[in-house]
Every structure is written in structure tokens, then in C-alpha cells.
Amino acid sequence: MREIAIVGLDCRFPGAANARAYWELLMRSGDAVGQVPANRWDATEFRSSDGGEGSSNTDQGGFIDDPDAFDNEFFTISPREAAAMDPQQRLLLQTAWRALEDSGTAPASLAGSDTGVFVGIMGNEWAHRHLTDYDRITAQVGSGNGYCMTANRISYHLDLKGPSLAVDTACSSSLVAVHLACNALLAEECDTALAAGVNVTVSPALSIFYTQAGLSAPDGRCKPFSAQADGIGRGEGVGVVVLRRLEDALADGQQVYAVIRGTAVNQDGRSNGITAPNRWAQQAVLEAAYRRAKIDPAEVVFTEGHGTGTELGDMMETKALGALHSSRAHKPMALGSVKGNLGHTEGAAGIAGLIKVALSLHHRVVPASRFATRENPKLKLAEQGIKLLKAPLRLPSDSSVAGLSSFGMGGTNAHAVLASAPSQAVRPVAGGGAADEAASDGGVFTLSAVTPEALRRNLLVQAEELDRRRMPVARVCWSSNQVKTGHRIRFALPADDLGRLSAALRAAAADDDLLTRHANRPTGRPTTAFLFAGQGVQSPGMTMRLYRESPAYRRQLDRADAALRPHLGESVVELLRSEDPRVHRTGFAQPTLFAVGYALARTLQETGVEPAMLLGHSVGEYAAAVVAEALTLDQAAWLITTRGQLMDALPDGGGMLSVFAPEAEIAPLLVGEPLVGVAAVNGPRQTVLSGDLAALDRIALELGEADLEVRRLTVSHAFHSPLMEPMLADFAEAARGIGGVTRLPVYSTVRGRLLEPGEAMDADYWTEHISAGVRFADGAEALLAAGPTHAVEIGPRPVLGGLVRRLRPPAGLRNLHPLPTAESGRHDLAGLLAQLYQDGLNPRWEAFYSEEQRSQARLAPYAFSDAHRFWVAPATRHARTGLASAPAPTGFAPEGAGAQAERERGVVRLAPSRAAFSGRVAERVAEAIAAIGGYALDELSPQARLYEDLGFDSVTVMELKKDLEKALPEIGEVSVPELLPALGSLGELIGFYEQRSTAAVAAS
């Protein structure tokens, strides 16, 4: 059998709220058994010391904390539906989500995939409580119960298309589910599988059954293979593992807890009783699993036994093991069972054992077993080649093999053989040259949530987790980019130190204004404009820090350098590295600025920042034209080098003058000055003149007398002026046949407008570009009118952003720059990506990190809210019981309980009580929505979407339709086709019924 990797897991068991707590419980041999909680049943009512008819002999068991808590808002499930759902479904939803995160997968990324779901389940006590209360059966009660729904609910909410099934083989259910999941992976029915087990005890029924069958331990504790063993103690819990074919897990760089090398399932058949264990069948299932795993029994270092602690069960199990291991008296196999810590978790027993074995192999130590100090002498374990684990067993640093048994009360047996993860599962550090080693150890830490309070809660959980970590911060950031995405409210910040990152997360969690801003951030992807800066922003050594720290930028600048070098005669990269002042000479300035602009734009594109529109200031248009595909890189390199060299060869004597006045006021002064022209119009009162120095002196004098502010610019030549005329013919010849139409919208600063379809950036355009004025203000205003959400300036330092702000851009436009200061590097590029991610962009993170940084780290999984509670009244002997308070869930804070209670519940109040629903029709519609969904009126707002926010579906919509026909009789029956277009939001629905009501009144 090909090996199956366990790449993720999560669980909740008695005394252990998560996998870390579970491991700690096992390592300290903790006892998680205690008194039956009051919300399950009155243990005194059902307990009898002699185990009389209809009673249990114990009031003890293993129970998880808060099985009634469920974050229904996270899964967009209405309170009414959540209250009707079996808590086993609710627990599985949350645990499956966390297990997928633990595997390094964003759960939402699996939507539409063939991922399979296999759930082992034995008890359905919630259904027994609800489906026998016939007067209160609803559509929600129906879909909220049933074995199939435990698996199908996960597939539905995560939109998984692979096999989805629940299996009941009693106590072996969840290990059989693992067996089926492995086979589905091997048959390539799915590429990822969730295997799970769940058990929640709501009634004393099985406790009474165990007592009447003589199987129940009076103290409620399983004592596996011990001289103290006297029966079963009940337990509960939930566990989920994420499985993949090992070769796929390795290819995707996923961490591996352990591998499953073989599984087997069989049945006792007709033996000495349907509930009695059969030694021969157990032996056969062991042999089959070993055979499929291709191992010799002597290779098995330890086995996690079924270990119920019943006299017959322990005897049969050890005899079956002994048949295969008795020759190992000199090196006995270790045996234990987690049931000594938790009790018998029934349908979840197999998954509890599997997670224990996987963690033992992962940590290379097997925890000691409770009650192992006094082994049962009747079992003759030494003769069987077996020893109980009285102390933790240290495993060797290389591979170890382990077994896991789970036997069903009805005779269905399962066994699995596991082994340590192979050495290659730890992703090797990719080697690289000095440049790779110099890459900054930092990144962008991302987090997303469904409400502001959920964001606050998870910020704190992540900060706490990071305080425990000692690993490269880039690895943490990369992992967050892969896993912590997919929800409406997005948080991100650049990080280069774990300690500072943790402090920043705590500070953000304490900042109510920041959380509010995140909640109110518009949804949707950004519409980004790239603005390319022109000559004048260059400096020696510009962008070299980014070149050292960012592999992506280094790769793109090297590519531009390679295109320029044949024409320039030397390397622009070396020019910048040496901080050569020649970068200010026109012949070098223009190609160097082009290289920087091209490399920055391509780096952003590589990381997923794609421009929707482009604008270039003067020579900035060359890089813009390459991005727009009007020029190839080689064509642009030839043109920009030729341009710079021809300009550099022009005689000195020209200058430029910045005038803080509108172009129209200056135009009369240019009459009679043929050697001066308008070089640029950068804003309503920002005009640049260029030309002959003597002529500029005359104009400056007149401007000064008119009290207009004038500033001389330090330039080598009179760019964009009539003095460029001598080079035009040579340049036109060099540009002949070069250029074409654009693929992306380009707002030309030669034309001062959007280039029209078919309007080429050809030789004529680039020749005109040399002496024509730069119509930046006109081009930028046209671009802003097109509605970009973000303007990203491309250049070595910010200049154009200030010009754009003076043009009165639309409200909400964000001006961003990847290099806001002269010392900027990868950290500032990370800041730009963080801002764009928060605003809706999904970056291609792999382009931002070097190969060695793209290694998964396990982060703290999503922290769900426990503020909403859904449960039933405690079981009694005679009363019919159902929802404690239907349709609203129990535990909801009453009206007026205060802001703190609101915050704990994660509720964002969008409207005060009925204030948002004035008028009879609006009130009737809102009341119907509240009643069907189980909401309080003050939890509703006109903006709330019926499907996405309130959890409505086709069933509840039909219920809503009927209720509104009763509440608004004057409207009469509304057909489904008429109603469907109005189901976007509550406000739209109210508007629809108000129009129908008005029309009905007018017609009467």
C-alpha cells in the first residue's frame, strides 16, 4: 500500500480543548474523568449503586467543556438552525476548519475540490431528543440530525465535492472512517481527505446499557489491561485528521506528523455473541494490516490498543497481539490505551487513538498509560511479548513503526500501522548564492476574520502563539499568507521580528478605531493605476537596498540591465551599486530610470499587483509602454538609450523654470520667444517652462514683477523644448518601425488623455514625445475620472503622489509607493502589499519570498467565538424535552445587557432595535426574518444579506414567503419568480413588499 500522510489535525477531548492540550494531558498521565455535567442529565436520578433496572452504576465520565458553544455567525448559520443542529455537527465543523489550517491549507481554498469527508459516529442522542418531540419538528430539526449530515455538513459549508459519508461500526467507527479515507485517496477518488470521529453524550442511555450489560466501571474510568480493570467508563470528544498521499504532501511542502502504511477492517462474523470480542478475528485484522503495510510484527515498537478495561475485552485483545508478538520476550512491544485518560469515546475512540499515535511519532516519545503500574496478571503479558507503558517510551531519532486497534461492539474490527514521517518530509533549505542569503528575513503577516471582534480575538491568539515561537519570521508570515485568508475583514502588516510582530498584534487588538476601520473597509478587488515617474527622481545607489533584499526585484532589474547593456556599453546595476554620480547625466539617467521603473512594475506584477491603467510622466512612459505591451523590453531599451545619448550630445545652454501659475497666465509671455516652450503642466498652478537660458531670464523677470513664484530647476538640458529639435531626425530614424498599440489603457502625457483604440505608441509618437510638453495634469485627471481605488507610483522616490493630491482626486483614493524613502527596501514593499491585501488584493505571495523562506510553520488555528450557546434541557425520566428556548438559542445576552456582553458575543449592531424598520410593512418583514432565523430584531439591518449574512436557504425562503402572506394579507400570494430578485438584502425585500402593499391599496 502507498503511504498516506497525516498533514493536519485538531481535536477536543475531555480536559483538552485542542491538540496541544491533548498532548500535555497524555504526557502528564492526566485524568480527565469527572462528574456528569448538570446540562446532560441528573446523574443522581439515573444512578443506582447496585445498577438496578433502568439505572447506571456511575455518575462519572469524560466530558468536554462547552459542547453547547458554537460560532454560528462564522459559518453563516442562523441561530434557529444552529439550535436545531446536533452538537456533533457543530463540533465537527469547527474542528475540521482548524485541522485544515493545521495542515497549512486555507479551508476556503478547497472550495470546489474533490476533497473527501469520512466521519465515524456511533451516537445520535440529540436526534432521539428532538425527533420524538413531534410537535416541534421543523425543516431545521430534520437537517440538523442524522449520521449522514455530520459529514455532509462539512462538505456543504466548505463546498467540497469529493466522497462524503458517515460510518457507524460502533466503537471502531472512526478508525474505519480513516480506512475508507485512505482507500479513497489510493483509488484517487480524492486528493485530500478529512477523516474524523465524534461523540457527544446527551443522555444516560448508553450508561444504563453498559451497566445492564455488566460492562460499566463503577467509578466511570477505563483501566486498560490493569489489575484494577472493572469495566467501561464513557467519554466524548471530536477529532479530525487531514490525509494526503505522501508523495503529494511532500511535493507541496506540507509538514507530516506521521504516515499510515497500512489499514485493515474485518468482522467477527457469528461468534460467541454479537457484542463479545473475538480473538481470532482481531488476530486476522492485525495480520492483514501488517501485510498491507509490508512490515514484520517485530518492527512494531508500540501499539495503541483498544483497551476498554473489560475483563473479556482485554483478554481477547492481548491474546490476539500475543499470537503475533510472543517471540519478542527479549524486546517486548509496548502497549497502552488513551481510554485510561479520557474514558471510552465510542465513535471517536479510533480517532483519539490515531491522534495520540501520530503525536507520539511526531514528538518521538510515547506517553505512559494510566493504570499501567499494576498490570492484570491473568493477561500474562510477558508471555505475549508485551509490556505496559509505565513510563514514557523514548523513540529513536530514525523511523519507528506503531500499531493502532479499534474494535466495534458489533464485531467490526480495524487496525492501522503507522510510521514516523520520512526525513524528506522536513522540507530542505534551498541553497543559494550570496544574494539569496542576503534576502531580508521578513514578510507580511496576514489574518482575516468575519467580524471585528473575531479579528480582535484571533489577533490575541496569534500573538500568544508567537510568544512561544523561535523561528524565522518570514516562515511565520509565509504560513499566514497560505492559511489565514478568505474572510471579509482582512488584517496585514509587514514584519521582520517575531517579538515586534507579537507586540504589534496586541496593539492592533486593543485599537477599537483600527478594528472599526477594518470592518468598514469596502469589499472587492482594488482597481490599481501605475504612475511612472520621469527624469529628476534619480539618485546614486537608488533601489539598491531592495535589490539586495528582494529576489524578485533583483531578477527583474538584472533582466532590464541585460537588455540595456548592449546599447549603453556598461551595466546600470554596477552603476547603481557603485553609487556612481554619472547617474545624473542624461545619457545614464534615462536608461537607469527606465530600468528601475520596469523592474519595480514587473516585481509588483509578479506579486499579483496588476495595473488596470497606466500613466507615465515624460520618460516614465517608456516603462509604462512595456507594461502595456506597446513596446518590448528590447525595443524600449534601444529607444531609451538612444534618446538619452542623443540628448546628452546636445550643446549646453538650456534650462527649465518651474512657475506656480496656470498655463493660461503664462502663455502670453511665450509669444515672441520661439526658443522656449511649455515643458510640463503638472497641476492647475504648476507649469514648467523649458528652453534658452537668456529667454528664460527675460520671462522670469516679468513673472517676478507679476508676483508669481518662480523656481529654477537644475538640469543638464532644456527637455521638452524647441532646443531638442537637432536630435529629432536621428531619433526618428532609430525608432522607425518600433512600437504598437497598447493592451492596457494608457493615459498619455503627450496627448493629455486616454489613448484611443488603435492609437499607437509608434516612432512618430516617441519622436513627438521628445519636444512636446508633458500634459501630466490633463492625463492624470482623465485617469482619476476612470475611478481607480489605488494609485501606485513607480519610481525610486515619491513625487507624483503629491501632484495627484493637488488635482483633488476622488475620495478614498490611496496613493502608495513601494519605496517611500531613500532607505526603503523589502520591508516597505511588504507594507505596500499589506495595504493592498487589506483592501482586497490576493497577492501571489510566492513571488515575494525567496525559496528558503517558503516553508510551512504551524500557526495557532482559528479561535472561534464561544459566546453563542445552543443546548437542550437536561434529560429526565418522564418529561418530553427539547430545545431549552426555541427558536432562539440559550445563552444569548438579554436586551440591554451592555456593550461588554455584545463584544463577548461578537455581535456588531448595525441598527438600534426597530428604528431601522419604520412602517407597518417594514416591521412585519423584519419580524418574519427574525422569527425564522432566530434573531433579535436589533441584530438585523437593512444591509443584511439574506443568504450570505443571515443563513437563509431555499427552505427558509419558502417559510418566509408563507409567513409574509399571512402577515400582509392585502398583498396576496407572491410567486417565487416574483420574489427571487428581491432576496438580495433585507432592505431590498422590504422595498419589494412596500411597493406591493402600495399597489394593493391603490387598486382597492
GROMACS .gro file of N, CA and C in nm, residues 379-457:
model
  237
  379LEU      N    1  -0.350  -1.168   3.221
  379LEU     CA    2  -0.320  -1.146   3.079
  379LEU      C    3  -0.186  -1.206   3.039
  380LYS      N    4  -0.099  -1.234   3.137
  380LYS     CA    5   0.033  -1.294   3.110
  380LYS      C    6   0.105  -1.219   2.997
  381LEU      N    7   0.117  -1.088   3.016
  381LEU     CA    8   0.169  -1.002   2.909
  381LEU      C    9   0.312  -1.038   2.869
  382ALA      N   10   0.395  -1.073   2.965
  382ALA     CA   11   0.534  -1.107   2.930
  382ALA      C   12   0.539  -1.224   2.834
  383GLU      N   13   0.453  -1.323   2.856
  383GLU     CA   14   0.450  -1.439   2.766
  383GLU      C   15   0.400  -1.400   2.627
  384GLN      N   16   0.323  -1.292   2.622
  384GLN     CA   17   0.270  -1.248   2.493
  384GLN      C   18   0.368  -1.156   2.419
  385GLY      N   19   0.483  -1.126   2.480
  385GLY     CA   20   0.578  -1.034   2.417
  385GLY      C   21   0.532  -0.890   2.426
  386ILE      N   22   0.462  -0.856   2.535
  386ILE     CA   23   0.400  -0.724   2.551
  386ILE      C   24   0.439  -0.667   2.687
  387LYS      N   25   0.457  -0.537   2.692
  387LYS     CA   26   0.475  -0.468   2.820
  387LYS      C   27   0.387  -0.343   2.821
  388LEU      N   28   0.334  -0.311   2.938
  388LEU     CA   29   0.256  -0.187   2.951
  388LEU      C   30   0.351  -0.070   2.972
  389LEU      N   31   0.308   0.045   2.926
  389LEU     CA   32   0.392   0.164   2.935
  389LEU      C   33   0.374   0.230   3.071
  390LYS      N   34   0.461   0.196   3.164
  390LYS     CA   35   0.457   0.253   3.298
  390LYS      C   36   0.528   0.388   3.303
  391ALA      N   37   0.610   0.416   3.204
  391ALA     CA   38   0.681   0.542   3.192
  391ALA      C   39   0.688   0.577   3.044
  392PRO      N   40   0.710   0.705   3.010
  392PRO     CA   41   0.720   0.742   2.869
  392PRO      C   42   0.830   0.663   2.798
  393LEU      N   43   0.802   0.627   2.675
  393LEU     CA   44   0.896   0.549   2.594
  393LEU      C   45   0.959   0.642   2.491
  394ARG      N   46   1.090   0.659   2.500
  394ARG     CA   47   1.160   0.742   2.402
  394ARG      C   48   1.181   0.663   2.274
  395LEU      N   49   1.148   0.724   2.162
  395LEU     CA   50   1.164   0.659   2.033
  395LEU      C   51   1.295   0.702   1.969
  396PRO      N   52   1.352   0.617   1.887
  396PRO     CA   53   1.478   0.654   1.820
  396PRO      C   54   1.458   0.769   1.724
  397SER      N   55   1.568   0.834   1.689
  397SER     CA   56   1.559   0.952   1.602
  397SER      C   57   1.522   0.916   1.459
  398ASP      N   58   1.545   0.791   1.422
  398ASP     CA   59   1.504   0.749   1.287
  398ASP      C   60   1.361   0.696   1.293
  399SER      N   61   1.321   0.623   1.195
  399SER     CA   62   1.181   0.584   1.183
  399SER      C   63   1.139   0.479   1.285
  400SER      N   64   1.017   0.493   1.336
  400SER     CA   65   0.957   0.394   1.425
  400SER      C   66   0.823   0.353   1.366
  401VAL      N   67   0.780   0.232   1.399
  401VAL     CA   68   0.653   0.178   1.350
  401VAL      C   69   0.561   0.154   1.468
  402ALA      N   70   0.434   0.189   1.451
  402ALA     CA   71   0.336   0.173   1.559
  402ALA      C   72   0.208   0.113   1.505
  403GLY      N   73   0.133   0.049   1.593
  403GLY     CA   74   0.003  -0.007   1.556
  403GLY      C   75  -0.109   0.062   1.631
  404LEU      N   76  -0.230   0.049   1.579
  404LEU     CA   77  -0.348   0.111   1.640
  404LEU      C   78  -0.468   0.020   1.616
  405SER      N   79  -0.534  -0.022   1.724
  405SER     CA   80  -0.651  -0.110   1.713
  405SER      C   81  -0.777  -0.038   1.758
  406SER      N   82  -0.886  -0.073   1.694
  406SER     CA   83  -1.017  -0.022   1.735
  406SER      C   84  -1.120  -0.128   1.698
  407PHE      N   85  -1.194  -0.174   1.799
  407PHE     CA   86  -1.286  -0.286   1.780
  407PHE      C   87  -1.429  -0.244   1.812
  408GLY      N   88  -1.520  -0.273   1.719
  408GLY     CA   89  -1.658  -0.234   1.737
  408GLY      C   90  -1.736  -0.335   1.820
  409MET      N   91  -1.831  -0.282   1.895
  409MET     CA   92  -1.912  -0.366   1.982
  409MET      C   93  -1.987  -0.472   1.901
  410GLY      N   94  -2.021  -0.441   1.777
  410GLY     CA   95  -2.093  -0.538   1.695
  410GLY      C   96  -2.004  -0.631   1.618
  411GLY      N   97  -1.872  -0.619   1.636
  411GLY     CA   98  -1.781  -0.714   1.574
  411GLY      C   99  -1.699  -0.661   1.459
  412THR      N  100  -1.709  -0.533   1.424
  412THR     CA  101  -1.628  -0.478   1.316
  412THR      C  102  -1.496  -0.428   1.373
  413ASN      N  103  -1.388  -0.488   1.328
  413ASN     CA  104  -1.255  -0.460   1.381
  413ASN      C  105  -1.174  -0.380   1.279
  414ALA      N  106  -1.087  -0.293   1.330
  414ALA     CA  107  -0.999  -0.216   1.243
  414ALA      C  108  -0.861  -0.206   1.307
  415HIS      N  109  -0.760  -0.206   1.223
  415HIS     CA  110  -0.623  -0.186   1.270
  415HIS      C  111  -0.549  -0.103   1.167
  416ALA      N  112  -0.461  -0.018   1.217
  416ALA     CA  113  -0.378   0.065   1.129
  416ALA      C  114  -0.234   0.053   1.172
  417VAL      N  115  -0.144   0.058   1.074
  417VAL     CA  116   0.000   0.060   1.100
  417VAL      C  117   0.052   0.197   1.058
  418LEU      N  118   0.118   0.265   1.152
  418LEU     CA  119   0.172   0.398   1.126
  418LEU      C  120   0.323   0.396   1.142
  419ALA      N  121   0.387   0.496   1.085
  419ALA     CA  122   0.532   0.510   1.097
  419ALA      C  123   0.569   0.656   1.104
  420SER      N  124   0.689   0.682   1.150
  420SER     CA  125   0.739   0.819   1.156
  420SER      C  126   0.741   0.881   1.017
  421ALA      N  127   0.728   1.012   1.013
  421ALA     CA  128   0.738   1.083   0.885
  421ALA      C  129   0.878   1.062   0.828
  422PRO      N  130   0.889   1.043   0.697
  422PRO     CA  131   1.021   1.025   0.636
  422PRO      C  132   1.104   1.152   0.649
  423SER      N  133   1.233   1.138   0.644
  423SER     CA  134   1.322   1.253   0.663
  423SER      C  135   1.297   1.362   0.560
  424GLN      N  136   1.261   1.322   0.438
  424GLN     CA  137   1.240   1.423   0.334
  424GLN      C  138   1.111   1.501   0.355
  425ALA      N  139   1.029   1.463   0.454
  425ALA     CA  140   0.908   1.540   0.481
  425ALA      C  141   0.942   1.674   0.541
  426VAL      N  142   1.060   1.684   0.605
  426VAL     CA  143   1.106   1.814   0.653
  426VAL      C  144   1.170   1.882   0.533
  427ARG      N  145   1.106   1.986   0.486
  427ARG     CA  146   1.148   2.047   0.360
  427ARG      C  147   1.290   2.102   0.372
  428PRO      N  148   1.383   2.061   0.287
  428PRO     CA  149   1.520   2.109   0.298
  428PRO      C  150   1.530   2.257   0.262
  429VAL      N  151   1.627   2.324   0.323
  429VAL     CA  152   1.651   2.464   0.291
  429VAL      C  153   1.714   2.472   0.154
  430ALA      N  154   1.650   2.548   0.067
  430ALA     CA  155   1.703   2.560  -0.069
  430ALA      C  156   1.832   2.639  -0.067
  431GLY      N  157   1.934   2.584  -0.128
  431GLY     CA  158   2.062   2.654  -0.132
  431GLY      C  159   2.058   2.770  -0.227
  432GLY      N  160   2.148   2.862  -0.208
  432GLY     CA  161   2.154   2.977  -0.298
  432GLY      C  162   2.286   3.048  -0.282
  433GLY      N  163   2.308   3.145  -0.368
  433GLY     CA  164   2.431   3.222  -0.360
  433GLY      C  165   2.421   3.328  -0.253
  434ALA      N  166   2.520   3.416  -0.253
  434ALA     CA  167   2.524   3.520  -0.152
  434ALA      C  168   2.403   3.610  -0.160
  435ALA      N  169   2.352   3.630  -0.279
  435ALA     CA  170   2.235   3.718  -0.293
  435ALA      C  171   2.115   3.660  -0.221
  436ASP      N  172   2.093   3.529  -0.235
  436ASP     CA  173   1.980   3.466  -0.165
  436ASP      C  174   1.997   3.476  -0.015
  437GLU      N  175   2.121   3.456   0.033
  437GLU     CA  176   2.144   3.459   0.176
  437GLU      C  177   2.122   3.599   0.231
  438ALA      N  178   2.136   3.700   0.147
  438ALA     CA  179   2.119   3.837   0.193
  438ALA      C  180   1.974   3.879   0.199
  439ALA      N  181   1.884   3.794   0.146
  439ALA     CA  182   1.742   3.830   0.145
  439ALA      C  183   1.694   3.855   0.288
  440SER      N  184   1.620   3.964   0.306
  440SER     CA  185   1.572   4.001   0.439
  440SER      C  186   1.480   3.894   0.496
  441ASP      N  187   1.499   3.864   0.624
  441ASP     CA  188   1.414   3.764   0.690
  441ASP      C  189   1.289   3.835   0.741
  442GLY      N  190   1.198   3.860   0.654
  442GLY     CA  191   1.075   3.928   0.690
  442GLY      C  192   0.967   3.896   0.591
  443GLY      N  193   0.850   3.948   0.615
  443GLY     CA  194   0.738   3.923   0.525
  443GLY      C  195   0.618   4.004   0.564
  444VAL      N  196   0.503   3.960   0.520
  444VAL     CA  197   0.375   4.024   0.552
  444VAL      C  198   0.293   3.924   0.631
  445PHE      N  199   0.260   3.959   0.753
  445PHE     CA  200   0.175   3.872   0.834
  445PHE      C  201   0.029   3.907   0.804
  446THR      N  202  -0.049   3.805   0.771
  446THR     CA  203  -0.188   3.828   0.734
  446THR      C  204  -0.282   3.750   0.826
  447LEU      N  205  -0.401   3.804   0.842
  447LEU     CA  206  -0.504   3.742   0.924
  447LEU      C  207  -0.637   3.791   0.871
  448SER      N  208  -0.738   3.707   0.875
  448SER     CA  209  -0.871   3.752   0.832
  448SER      C  210  -0.975   3.695   0.927
  449ALA      N  211  -1.088   3.761   0.934
  449ALA     CA  212  -1.193   3.721   1.027
  449ALA      C  213  -1.327   3.769   0.974
  450VAL      N  214  -1.434   3.725   1.040
  450VAL     CA  215  -1.568   3.755   0.991
  450VAL      C  216  -1.630   3.875   1.059
  451THR      N  217  -1.582   3.913   1.177
  451THR     CA  218  -1.633   4.030   1.249
  451THR      C  219  -1.514   4.100   1.314
  452PRO      N  220  -1.532   4.227   1.354
  452PRO     CA  221  -1.423   4.296   1.424
  452PRO      C  222  -1.381   4.224   1.552
  453GLU      N  223  -1.477   4.171   1.626
  453GLU     CA  224  -1.442   4.103   1.749
  453GLU      C  225  -1.370   3.971   1.721
  454ALA      N  226  -1.408   3.904   1.613
  454ALA     CA  227  -1.335   3.783   1.575
  454ALA      C  228  -1.191   3.817   1.539
  455LEU      N  229  -1.172   3.930   1.473
  455LEU     CA  230  -1.036   3.973   1.441
  455LEU      C  231  -0.959   4.002   1.569
  456ARG      N  232  -1.021   4.072   1.662
  456ARG     CA  233  -0.955   4.102   1.790
  456ARG      C  234  -0.914   3.972   1.860
  457ARG      N  235  -1.007   3.879   1.867
  457ARG     CA  236  -0.982   3.752   1.936
  457ARG      C  237  -0.865   3.677   1.871
   0.00000   0.00000   0.00000
